[in-house]
CSV table of C-alpha atoms in Angstrom, one decimal:
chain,number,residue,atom,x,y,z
A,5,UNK,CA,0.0,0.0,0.0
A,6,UNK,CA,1.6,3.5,-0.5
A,7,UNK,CA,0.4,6.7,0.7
A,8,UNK,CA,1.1,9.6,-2.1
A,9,UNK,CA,0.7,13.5,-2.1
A,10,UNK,CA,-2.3,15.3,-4.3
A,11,UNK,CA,0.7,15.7,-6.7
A,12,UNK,CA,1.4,12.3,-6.8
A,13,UNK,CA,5.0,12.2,-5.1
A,14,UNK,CA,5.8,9.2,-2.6
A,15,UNK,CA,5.3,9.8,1.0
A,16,UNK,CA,5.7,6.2,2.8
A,17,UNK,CA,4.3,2.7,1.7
A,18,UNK,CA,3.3,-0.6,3.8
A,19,UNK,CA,5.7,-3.6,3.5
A,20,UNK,CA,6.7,-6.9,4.8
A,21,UNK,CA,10.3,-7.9,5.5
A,22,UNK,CA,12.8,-8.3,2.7
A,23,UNK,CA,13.1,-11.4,1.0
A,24,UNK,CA,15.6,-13.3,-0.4
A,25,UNK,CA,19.2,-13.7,0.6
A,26,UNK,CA,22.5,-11.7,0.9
A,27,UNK,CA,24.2,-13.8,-2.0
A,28,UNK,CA,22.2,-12.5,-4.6
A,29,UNK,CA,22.3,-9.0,-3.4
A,30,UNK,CA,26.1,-9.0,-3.2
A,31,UNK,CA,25.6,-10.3,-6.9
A,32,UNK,CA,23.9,-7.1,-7.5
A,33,UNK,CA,26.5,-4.6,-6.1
A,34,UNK,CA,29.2,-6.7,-8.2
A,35,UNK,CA,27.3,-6.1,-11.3
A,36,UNK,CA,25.9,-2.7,-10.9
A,37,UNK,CA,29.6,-1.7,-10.6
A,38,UNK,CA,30.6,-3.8,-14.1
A,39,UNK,CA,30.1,-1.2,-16.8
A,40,UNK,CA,30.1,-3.8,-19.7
A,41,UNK,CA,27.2,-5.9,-17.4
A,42,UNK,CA,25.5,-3.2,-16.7
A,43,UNK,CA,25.8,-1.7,-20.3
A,44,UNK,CA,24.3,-5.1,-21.8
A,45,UNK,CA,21.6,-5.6,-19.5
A,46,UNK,CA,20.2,-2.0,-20.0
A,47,UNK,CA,20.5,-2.4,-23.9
A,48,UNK,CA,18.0,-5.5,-23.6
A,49,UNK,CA,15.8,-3.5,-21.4
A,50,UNK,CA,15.8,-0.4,-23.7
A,51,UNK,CA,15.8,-2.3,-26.7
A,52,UNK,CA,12.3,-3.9,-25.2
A,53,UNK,CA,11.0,-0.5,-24.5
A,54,UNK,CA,11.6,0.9,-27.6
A,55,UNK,CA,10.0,-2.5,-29.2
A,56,UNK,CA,6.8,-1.7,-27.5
A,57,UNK,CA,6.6,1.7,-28.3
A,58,UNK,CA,6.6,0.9,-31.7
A,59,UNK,CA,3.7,-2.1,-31.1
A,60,UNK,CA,1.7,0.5,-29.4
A,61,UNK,CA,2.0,2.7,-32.4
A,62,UNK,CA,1.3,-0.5,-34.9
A,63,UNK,CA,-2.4,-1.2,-32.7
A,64,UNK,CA,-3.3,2.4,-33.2
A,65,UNK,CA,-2.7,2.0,-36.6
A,66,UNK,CA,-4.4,-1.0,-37.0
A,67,UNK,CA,-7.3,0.1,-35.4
A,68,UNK,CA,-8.1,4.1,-35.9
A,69,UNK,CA,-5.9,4.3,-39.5
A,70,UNK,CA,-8.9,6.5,-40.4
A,71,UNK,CA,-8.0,8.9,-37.5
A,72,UNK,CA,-4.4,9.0,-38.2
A,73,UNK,CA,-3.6,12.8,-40.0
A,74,UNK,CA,-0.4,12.4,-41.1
A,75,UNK,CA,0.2,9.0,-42.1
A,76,UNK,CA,3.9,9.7,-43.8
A,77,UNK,CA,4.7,11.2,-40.8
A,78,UNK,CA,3.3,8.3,-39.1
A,79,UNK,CA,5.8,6.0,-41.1
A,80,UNK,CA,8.3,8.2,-40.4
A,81,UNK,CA,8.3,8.0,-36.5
A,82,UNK,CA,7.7,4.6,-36.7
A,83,UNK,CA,11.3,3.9,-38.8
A,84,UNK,CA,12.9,6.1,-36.3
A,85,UNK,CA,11.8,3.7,-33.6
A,86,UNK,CA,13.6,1.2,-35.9
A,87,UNK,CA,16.4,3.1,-36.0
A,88,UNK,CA,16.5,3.2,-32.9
A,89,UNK,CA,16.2,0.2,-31.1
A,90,UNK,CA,18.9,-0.7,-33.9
A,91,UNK,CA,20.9,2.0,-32.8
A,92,UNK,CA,20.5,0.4,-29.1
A,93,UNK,CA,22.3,-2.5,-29.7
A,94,UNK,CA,25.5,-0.9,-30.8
A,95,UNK,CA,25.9,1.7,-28.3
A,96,UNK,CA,29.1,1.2,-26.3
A,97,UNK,CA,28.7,3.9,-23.5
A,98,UNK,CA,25.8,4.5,-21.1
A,99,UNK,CA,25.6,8.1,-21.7
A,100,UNK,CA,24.8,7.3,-25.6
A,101,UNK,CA,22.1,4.6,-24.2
A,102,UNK,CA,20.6,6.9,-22.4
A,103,UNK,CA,20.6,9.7,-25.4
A,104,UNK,CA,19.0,6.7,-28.0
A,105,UNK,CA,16.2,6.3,-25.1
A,106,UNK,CA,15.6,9.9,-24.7
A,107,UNK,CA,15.3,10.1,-28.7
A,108,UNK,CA,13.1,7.2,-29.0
A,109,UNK,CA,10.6,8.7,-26.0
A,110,UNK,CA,10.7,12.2,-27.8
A,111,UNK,CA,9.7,10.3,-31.3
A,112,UNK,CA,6.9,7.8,-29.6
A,113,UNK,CA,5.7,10.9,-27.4
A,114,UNK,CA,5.3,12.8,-30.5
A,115,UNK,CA,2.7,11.0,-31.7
A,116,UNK,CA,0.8,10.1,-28.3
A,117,UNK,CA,-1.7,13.0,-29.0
A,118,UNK,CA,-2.4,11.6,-32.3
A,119,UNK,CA,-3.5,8.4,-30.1
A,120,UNK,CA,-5.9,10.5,-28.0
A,121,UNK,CA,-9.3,10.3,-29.5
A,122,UNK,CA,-11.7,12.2,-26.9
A,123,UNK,CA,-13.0,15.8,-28.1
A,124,UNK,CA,-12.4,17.7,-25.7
A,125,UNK,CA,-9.5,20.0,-26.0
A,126,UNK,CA,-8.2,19.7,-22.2
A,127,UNK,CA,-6.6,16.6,-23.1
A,128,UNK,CA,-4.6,17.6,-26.4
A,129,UNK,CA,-0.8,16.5,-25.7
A,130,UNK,CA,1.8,18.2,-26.5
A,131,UNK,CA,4.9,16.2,-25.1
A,132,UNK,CA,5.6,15.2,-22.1
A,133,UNK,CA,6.6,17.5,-19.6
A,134,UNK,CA,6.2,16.9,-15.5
A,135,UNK,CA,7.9,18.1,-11.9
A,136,UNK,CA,5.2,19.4,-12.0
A,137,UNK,CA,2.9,18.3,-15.3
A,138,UNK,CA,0.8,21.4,-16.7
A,139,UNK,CA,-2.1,19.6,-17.9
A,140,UNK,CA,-4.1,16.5,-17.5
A,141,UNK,CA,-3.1,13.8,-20.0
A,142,UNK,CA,0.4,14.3,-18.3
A,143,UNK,CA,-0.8,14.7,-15.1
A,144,UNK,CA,-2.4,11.2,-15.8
A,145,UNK,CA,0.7,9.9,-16.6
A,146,UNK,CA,3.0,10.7,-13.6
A,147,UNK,CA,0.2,9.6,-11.6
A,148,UNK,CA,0.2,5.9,-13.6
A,149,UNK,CA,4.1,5.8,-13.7
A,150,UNK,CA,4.3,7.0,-9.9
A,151,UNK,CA,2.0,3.3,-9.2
A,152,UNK,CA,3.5,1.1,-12.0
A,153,UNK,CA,7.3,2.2,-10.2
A,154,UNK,CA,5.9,1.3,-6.7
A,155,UNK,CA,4.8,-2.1,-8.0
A,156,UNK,CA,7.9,-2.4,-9.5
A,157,UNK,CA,10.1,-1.5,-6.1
A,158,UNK,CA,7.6,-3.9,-4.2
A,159,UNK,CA,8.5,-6.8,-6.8
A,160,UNK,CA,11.8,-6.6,-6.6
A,161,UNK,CA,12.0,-6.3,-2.9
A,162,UNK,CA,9.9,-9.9,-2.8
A,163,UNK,CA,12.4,-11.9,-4.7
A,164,UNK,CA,15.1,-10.0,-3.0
A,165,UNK,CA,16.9,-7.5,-5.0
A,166,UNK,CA,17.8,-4.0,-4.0
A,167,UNK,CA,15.5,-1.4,-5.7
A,168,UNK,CA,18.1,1.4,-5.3
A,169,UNK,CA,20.9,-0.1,-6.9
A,170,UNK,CA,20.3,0.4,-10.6
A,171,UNK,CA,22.3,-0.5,-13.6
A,172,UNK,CA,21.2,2.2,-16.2
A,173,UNK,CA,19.6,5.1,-13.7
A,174,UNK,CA,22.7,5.6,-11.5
A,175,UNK,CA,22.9,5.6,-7.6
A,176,UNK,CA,20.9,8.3,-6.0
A,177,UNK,CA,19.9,9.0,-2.9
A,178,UNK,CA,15.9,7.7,-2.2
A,179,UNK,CA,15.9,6.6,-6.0
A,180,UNK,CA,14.6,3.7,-6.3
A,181,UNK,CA,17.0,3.2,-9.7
A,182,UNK,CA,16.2,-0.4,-10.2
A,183,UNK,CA,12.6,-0.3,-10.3
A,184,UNK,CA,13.0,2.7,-12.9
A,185,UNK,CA,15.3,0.4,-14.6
A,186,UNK,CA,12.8,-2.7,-15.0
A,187,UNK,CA,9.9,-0.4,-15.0
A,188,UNK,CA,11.1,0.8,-18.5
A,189,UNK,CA,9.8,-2.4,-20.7
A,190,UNK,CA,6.3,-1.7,-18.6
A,191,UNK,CA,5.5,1.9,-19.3
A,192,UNK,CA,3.3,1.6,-22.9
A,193,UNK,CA,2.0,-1.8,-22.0
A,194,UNK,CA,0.6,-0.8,-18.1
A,195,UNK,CA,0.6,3.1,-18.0
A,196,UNK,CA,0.7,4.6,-21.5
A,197,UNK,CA,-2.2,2.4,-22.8
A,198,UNK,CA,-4.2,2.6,-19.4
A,199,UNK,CA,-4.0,6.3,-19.6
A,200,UNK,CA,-5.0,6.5,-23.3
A,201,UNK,CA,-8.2,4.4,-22.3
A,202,UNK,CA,-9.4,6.3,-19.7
A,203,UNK,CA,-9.3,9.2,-21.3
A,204,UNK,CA,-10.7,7.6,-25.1
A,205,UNK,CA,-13.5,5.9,-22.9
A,206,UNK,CA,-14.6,9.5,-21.2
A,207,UNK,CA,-14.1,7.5,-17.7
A,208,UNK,CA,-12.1,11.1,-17.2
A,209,UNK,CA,-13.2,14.8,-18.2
A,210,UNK,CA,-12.6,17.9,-17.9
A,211,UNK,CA,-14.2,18.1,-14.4
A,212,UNK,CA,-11.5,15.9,-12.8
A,213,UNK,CA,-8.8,18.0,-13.1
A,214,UNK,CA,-7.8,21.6,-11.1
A,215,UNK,CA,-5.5,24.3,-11.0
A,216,UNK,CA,-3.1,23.9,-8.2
A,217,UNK,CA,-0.8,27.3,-8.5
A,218,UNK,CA,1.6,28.6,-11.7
A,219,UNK,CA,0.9,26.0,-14.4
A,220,UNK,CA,0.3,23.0,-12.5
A,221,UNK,CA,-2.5,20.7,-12.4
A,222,UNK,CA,-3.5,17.9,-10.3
A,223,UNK,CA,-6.6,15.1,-10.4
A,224,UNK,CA,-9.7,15.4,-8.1
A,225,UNK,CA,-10.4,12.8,-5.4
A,226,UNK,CA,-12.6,11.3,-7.3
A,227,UNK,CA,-10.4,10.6,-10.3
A,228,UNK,CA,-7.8,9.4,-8.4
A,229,UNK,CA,-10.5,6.9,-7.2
A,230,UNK,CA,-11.6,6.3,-10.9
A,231,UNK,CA,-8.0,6.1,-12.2
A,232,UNK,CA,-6.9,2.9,-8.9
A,233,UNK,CA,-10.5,1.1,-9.9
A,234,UNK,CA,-9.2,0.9,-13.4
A,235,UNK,CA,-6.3,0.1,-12.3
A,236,UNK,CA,-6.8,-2.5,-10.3
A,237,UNK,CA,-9.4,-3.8,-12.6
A,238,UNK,CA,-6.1,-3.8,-15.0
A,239,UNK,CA,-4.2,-5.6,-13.0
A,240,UNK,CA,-6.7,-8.5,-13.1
A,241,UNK,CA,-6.6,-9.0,-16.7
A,242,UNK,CA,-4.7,-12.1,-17.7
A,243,UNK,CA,-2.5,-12.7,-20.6
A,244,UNK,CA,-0.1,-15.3,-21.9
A,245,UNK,CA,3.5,-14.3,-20.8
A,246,UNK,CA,5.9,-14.3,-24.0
A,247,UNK,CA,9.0,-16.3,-22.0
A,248,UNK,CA,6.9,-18.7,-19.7
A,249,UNK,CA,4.2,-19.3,-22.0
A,250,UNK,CA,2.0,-19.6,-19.3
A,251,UNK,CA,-1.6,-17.4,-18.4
A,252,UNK,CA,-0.9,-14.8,-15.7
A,253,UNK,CA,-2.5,-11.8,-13.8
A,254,UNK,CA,-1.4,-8.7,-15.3
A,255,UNK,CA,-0.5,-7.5,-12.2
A,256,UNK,CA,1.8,-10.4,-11.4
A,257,UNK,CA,4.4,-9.2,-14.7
A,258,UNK,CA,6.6,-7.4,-12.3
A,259,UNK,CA,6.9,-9.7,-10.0
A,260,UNK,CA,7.9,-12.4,-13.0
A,261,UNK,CA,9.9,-9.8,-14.8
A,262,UNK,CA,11.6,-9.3,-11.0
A,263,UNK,CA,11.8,-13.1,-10.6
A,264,UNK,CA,13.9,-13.0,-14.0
A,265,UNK,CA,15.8,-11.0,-13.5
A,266,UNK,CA,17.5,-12.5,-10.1
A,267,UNK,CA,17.6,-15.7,-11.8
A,268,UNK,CA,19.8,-13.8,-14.5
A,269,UNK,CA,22.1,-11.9,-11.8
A,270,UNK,CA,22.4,-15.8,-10.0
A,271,UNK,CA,23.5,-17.4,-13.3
A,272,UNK,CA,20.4,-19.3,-13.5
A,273,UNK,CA,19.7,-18.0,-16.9
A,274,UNK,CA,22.1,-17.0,-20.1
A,275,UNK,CA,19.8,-13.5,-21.0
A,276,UNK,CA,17.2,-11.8,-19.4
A,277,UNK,CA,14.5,-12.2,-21.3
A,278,UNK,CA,12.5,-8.5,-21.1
A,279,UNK,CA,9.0,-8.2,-21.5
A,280,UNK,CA,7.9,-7.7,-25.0
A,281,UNK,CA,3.8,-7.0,-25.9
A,282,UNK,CA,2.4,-9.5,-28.2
């Protein structure tokens, strides 16, 4: 359980004990501090990301081609995903990771409005933009990112890594960098495409949203309420995971992608096999 501010920042959350055992932790620490590990791991994680961002893109496509106003452009972004998740597998430094990533968000968030079909005009996107976001459909984003990074923190802490030590989002203090890490491959497939529902659906309007100072918005009680029903109601969808090819609660894919993950840092497995939409 985790208690937030009407902003949406992290004040404190409920938890048992720490799982797992020193081993793998110490495991960890070895490996967050090998730049070549580190480096690899986060190219499979980005390259994943990246992957889905362009799947989320293909759906729309499918489905609304007829609401789609610039279809060359469409075609172009989409290549550049390409490109990109190309680009990913040869970087050699984690600064140029990071600049690839930030590329391929400002390409996929460029067409995110595009993927918004409600009428009314408080929701027309713009790019992303946050600490603090200035209007809704970014507003509903922090808030869906803020959850989806908790679950993540929460999963890892069950099978027994450390959620602060990262391997691509470097040590900082009260970051939780390795839930920001494995949270990556997770952000179109649980927040982006929740978000883009709610607001396509009309389950949020105009009327959920208020000024709160200089440029700065922030949901209602009542859409907070609306956006953790849907949520939760999310989280109890099942699918067929790509790697165990078995049917699991949505909400479970952190934990399994957590689960993974320590089986990769223990030897147990040759890759880590990232989450990928199918």
């Amino acid at each position: 359980m985790c208690f937030l501010t009407p902003n949406g920042q992290f004040l404190a959350r409920v938890t048992g004990r720490v799982n797992g055992n020193v081993l793998l932790r110490r495991r960890q620490y070895r490996f967050a501090d090998d730049h070549n590990w580190s480096l690899n791991l986060s190219k499979v994680m980005i390259g994943g990301k990246i992957l889905n961002s362009r799947k989320i893109l293909d759906r729309f496509r499918r489905d609304h081609l007829q609401m789609i106003q610039d279809i060359d452009n469409y075609k172009r972004i989409a290549s550049l995903l390409d490109n990109d998740r190309y680009n990913v597998s040869k970087c050699e430094k984690m600064d140029t990771l990071r600049g690839v990533e930030g590329d391929a968000a400002n390409a996929y968030f460029s067409l995110f409005g595009q993927m918004i079909t409600s009428k009314e005009n408080i929701f027309a996107f713009n790019g992303r933009n946050r600490r603090p976001p200035k209007d809704p459909t970014n507003c509903l984003l922090s808030f869906v990112y803020t959850l989806l990074a908790h679950e993540c923190q929460s999963a890892l802490e069950t099978v027994g890594l450390d959620p602060y030590v990262g391997f691509m989002h470097t040590d900082r203090p009260g970051r939780i960098s390795l839930a920001l890490d494995i949270m990556e491959e997770f952000r179109g497939y649980l927040a982006d495409r929740l978000v883009l529902s709610l607001i396509n659906r009309g389950q949020v309007t105009a009327n959920d949203f208020i000024e709160n100072g200089q440029e700065n918005i922030i949901m209602t009680d009542s859409c907070k309420k609306t956006v953790l029903s849907a949520w939760q109601k999310r989280k109890k969808e099942t699918i067929t995971h790509p790697y165990l090819k078995e049917n699991v609660y949505v909400g479970l894919l952190p934990y399994i992608q957590a689960m993974l993950l320590a089986r990769y840092i223990r030897g147990n497995l040759d890759g880590y096999p990232v989450f990928i939409i199918q």
